Amino acid sequence: MDEGLFLTVCYANADESIAVVDLQKVVSNSNQVKLLKQEHSKKMEELNKIIVNARGEIANETDNEKIIMLEDKYTKEFNTKKEALERDYNNRLASIEKNIREEINKKAQKDNYDYVFAKSVLLYGGKDITNEINVK
């Protein structure tokens, strides 16, 4: 282990107030995340309906040119909707993550913690404040 890192951790532990947060638990307990996942699942089902409809329409077509046109049409429709869905999901998830960071920051300031680490990166020490993080 790097001695500089070890000494820094020992120094911080001796003089500083440290908290830890189980980020996975905070995220999985978040109502916002649960709602986002439910909405995402519903929208993915809608995308699957596009595939089912496309297969049905293509299967009923006998003209090769029309088949190619239908395949292109449904591929473009699917890709456009999927990209929009992913973009919306990622934007909303980033907003939720920002909200979680803000709540952790508020808790750290309120209780005068000098450092807050993810529980997964701190091997020992620190007060676990996971259950005290209230994400709306």
Short mmCIF file of C-alpha atoms in Angstrom, two decimals:
data_model
loop_
_atom_site.label_atom_id
_atom_site.label_comp_id
_atom_site.label_asym_id
_atom_site.label_seq_id
_atom_site.Cartn_x
_atom_site.Cartn_y
_atom_site.Cartn_z
CA MET A 1 0.00 0.00 0.00
CA ASP A 2 1.19 3.54 -0.71
CA GLU A 3 2.49 5.00 2.57
CA GLY A 4 1.29 8.50 1.64
CA LEU A 5 -2.25 7.24 1.24
CA PHE A 6 -2.09 5.32 4.51
CA LEU A 7 -0.79 8.32 6.45
CA THR A 8 -3.41 10.59 4.91
CA VAL A 9 -6.20 8.21 5.88
CA CYS A 10 -4.86 7.88 9.42
CA TYR A 11 -4.54 11.64 9.75
CA ALA A 12 -8.04 12.25 8.39
CA ASN A 13 -9.44 9.57 10.67
CA ALA A 14 -7.77 11.11 13.71
CA ASP A 15 -8.84 14.72 13.17
CA GLU A 16 -11.78 14.72 10.79
CA SER A 17 -15.41 13.66 10.92
CA ILE A 18 -16.12 10.95 8.35
CA ALA A 19 -19.42 9.46 7.17
CA VAL A 20 -20.20 6.69 4.71
CA VAL A 21 -23.23 6.14 2.48
CA ASP A 22 -24.33 2.92 0.78
CA LEU A 23 -25.17 4.51 -2.56
CA GLN A 24 -26.70 1.34 -4.00
CA LYS A 25 -29.13 1.16 -1.11
CA VAL A 26 -30.04 4.86 -1.40
CA VAL A 27 -30.65 4.50 -5.14
CA SER A 28 -32.63 1.27 -4.85
CA ASN A 29 -34.81 2.74 -2.08
CA SER A 30 -35.50 5.92 -4.02
CA ASN A 31 -39.14 6.30 -5.07
CA GLN A 32 -37.96 8.39 -8.02
CA VAL A 33 -35.80 5.52 -9.27
CA LYS A 34 -38.59 3.00 -8.77
CA LEU A 35 -41.02 5.18 -10.72
CA LEU A 36 -38.47 5.77 -13.48
CA LYS A 37 -37.88 2.03 -13.85
CA GLN A 38 -41.63 1.34 -14.04
CA GLU A 39 -42.11 4.00 -16.69
CA HIS A 40 -39.08 2.73 -18.60
CA SER A 41 -40.49 -0.81 -18.59
CA LYS A 42 -43.81 0.40 -19.99
CA LYS A 43 -42.06 2.32 -22.74
CA MET A 44 -39.92 -0.71 -23.58
CA GLU A 45 -43.14 -2.72 -23.95
CA GLU A 46 -44.34 -0.10 -26.44
CA LEU A 47 -41.10 -0.57 -28.39
CA ASN A 48 -41.69 -4.31 -28.42
CA LYS A 49 -45.15 -3.70 -29.88
CA ILE A 50 -43.51 -1.89 -32.80
CA ILE A 51 -41.44 -5.02 -33.45
CA VAL A 52 -44.47 -7.31 -33.23
CA ASN A 53 -46.49 -5.07 -35.57
CA ALA A 54 -43.60 -4.84 -38.01
CA ARG A 55 -43.13 -8.61 -38.11
CA GLY A 56 -46.83 -9.14 -38.70
CA GLU A 57 -47.07 -6.59 -41.48
CA ILE A 58 -43.87 -7.80 -43.14
CA ALA A 59 -44.95 -11.44 -42.91
CA ASN A 60 -48.19 -10.59 -44.75
CA GLU A 61 -46.38 -8.77 -47.56
CA THR A 62 -45.30 -10.66 -50.67
CA ASP A 63 -43.71 -7.84 -52.69
CA ASN A 64 -39.96 -7.75 -51.97
CA GLU A 65 -39.70 -3.99 -52.57
CA LYS A 66 -42.51 -3.33 -50.11
CA ILE A 67 -40.89 -5.67 -47.60
CA ILE A 68 -37.66 -3.69 -47.80
CA MET A 69 -39.57 -0.40 -47.46
CA LEU A 70 -41.48 -1.72 -44.43
CA GLU A 71 -38.27 -3.00 -42.82
CA ASP A 72 -36.65 0.41 -43.30
CA LYS A 73 -39.72 2.22 -42.02
CA TYR A 74 -40.01 0.13 -38.86
CA THR A 75 -36.26 0.13 -38.25
CA LYS A 76 -36.16 3.93 -38.39
CA GLU A 77 -39.25 4.23 -36.20
CA PHE A 78 -37.85 1.79 -33.65
CA ASN A 79 -34.40 3.42 -33.55
CA THR A 80 -35.82 6.94 -33.25
CA LYS A 81 -38.12 5.99 -30.38
CA LYS A 82 -35.42 3.92 -28.66
CA GLU A 83 -32.90 6.77 -28.84
CA ALA A 84 -35.47 9.24 -27.45
CA LEU A 85 -36.35 6.79 -24.69
CA GLU A 86 -32.71 6.26 -23.73
CA ARG A 87 -31.99 10.00 -23.82
CA ASP A 88 -35.00 10.73 -21.58
CA TYR A 89 -34.09 7.90 -19.19
CA ASN A 90 -30.47 9.04 -18.90
CA ASN A 91 -31.46 12.68 -18.36
CA ARG A 92 -33.95 11.78 -15.65
CA LEU A 93 -31.50 9.39 -14.00
CA ALA A 94 -28.83 12.12 -13.98
CA SER A 95 -31.33 14.46 -12.32
CA ILE A 96 -32.11 11.84 -9.65
CA GLU A 97 -28.40 11.26 -9.03
CA LYS A 98 -27.92 15.02 -8.64
CA ASN A 99 -30.78 15.07 -6.13
CA ILE A 100 -29.16 12.22 -4.17
CA ARG A 101 -25.80 14.04 -4.10
CA GLU A 102 -27.55 17.21 -2.90
CA GLU A 103 -29.29 15.31 -0.09
CA ILE A 104 -25.99 13.74 0.98
CA ASN A 105 -24.36 17.17 0.90
CA LYS A 106 -27.16 18.66 3.04
CA LYS A 107 -26.78 15.87 5.59
CA ALA A 108 -23.00 16.28 5.66
CA GLN A 109 -23.28 20.02 6.24
CA LYS A 110 -26.05 19.69 8.82
CA ASP A 111 -24.08 17.15 10.89
CA ASN A 112 -20.68 18.76 10.24
CA TYR A 113 -19.06 15.85 8.42
CA ASP A 114 -15.77 16.77 6.81
CA TYR A 115 -15.86 13.80 4.42
CA VAL A 116 -18.54 11.52 3.08
CA PHE A 117 -17.38 8.41 1.24
CA ALA A 118 -19.24 5.74 -0.64
CA LYS A 119 -19.40 2.78 1.71
CA SER A 120 -17.86 0.57 -0.96
CA VAL A 121 -14.58 2.54 -1.03
CA LEU A 122 -13.93 2.92 2.70
CA LEU A 123 -12.56 -0.21 4.29
CA TYR A 124 -13.03 0.80 7.90
CA GLY A 125 -14.52 3.60 9.94
CA GLY A 126 -16.92 6.40 9.37
CA LYS A 127 -20.49 6.74 10.59
CA ASP A 128 -22.99 5.06 8.28
CA ILE A 129 -25.61 7.71 7.40
CA THR A 130 -27.30 5.72 4.64
CA ASN A 131 -30.65 5.46 6.42
CA GLU A 132 -30.58 9.18 7.15
CA ILE A 133 -30.52 10.19 3.49
CA ASN A 134 -34.09 11.07 2.53
CA VAL A 135 -34.47 11.20 -1.23
CA LYS A 136 -37.89 12.32 -2.37
#
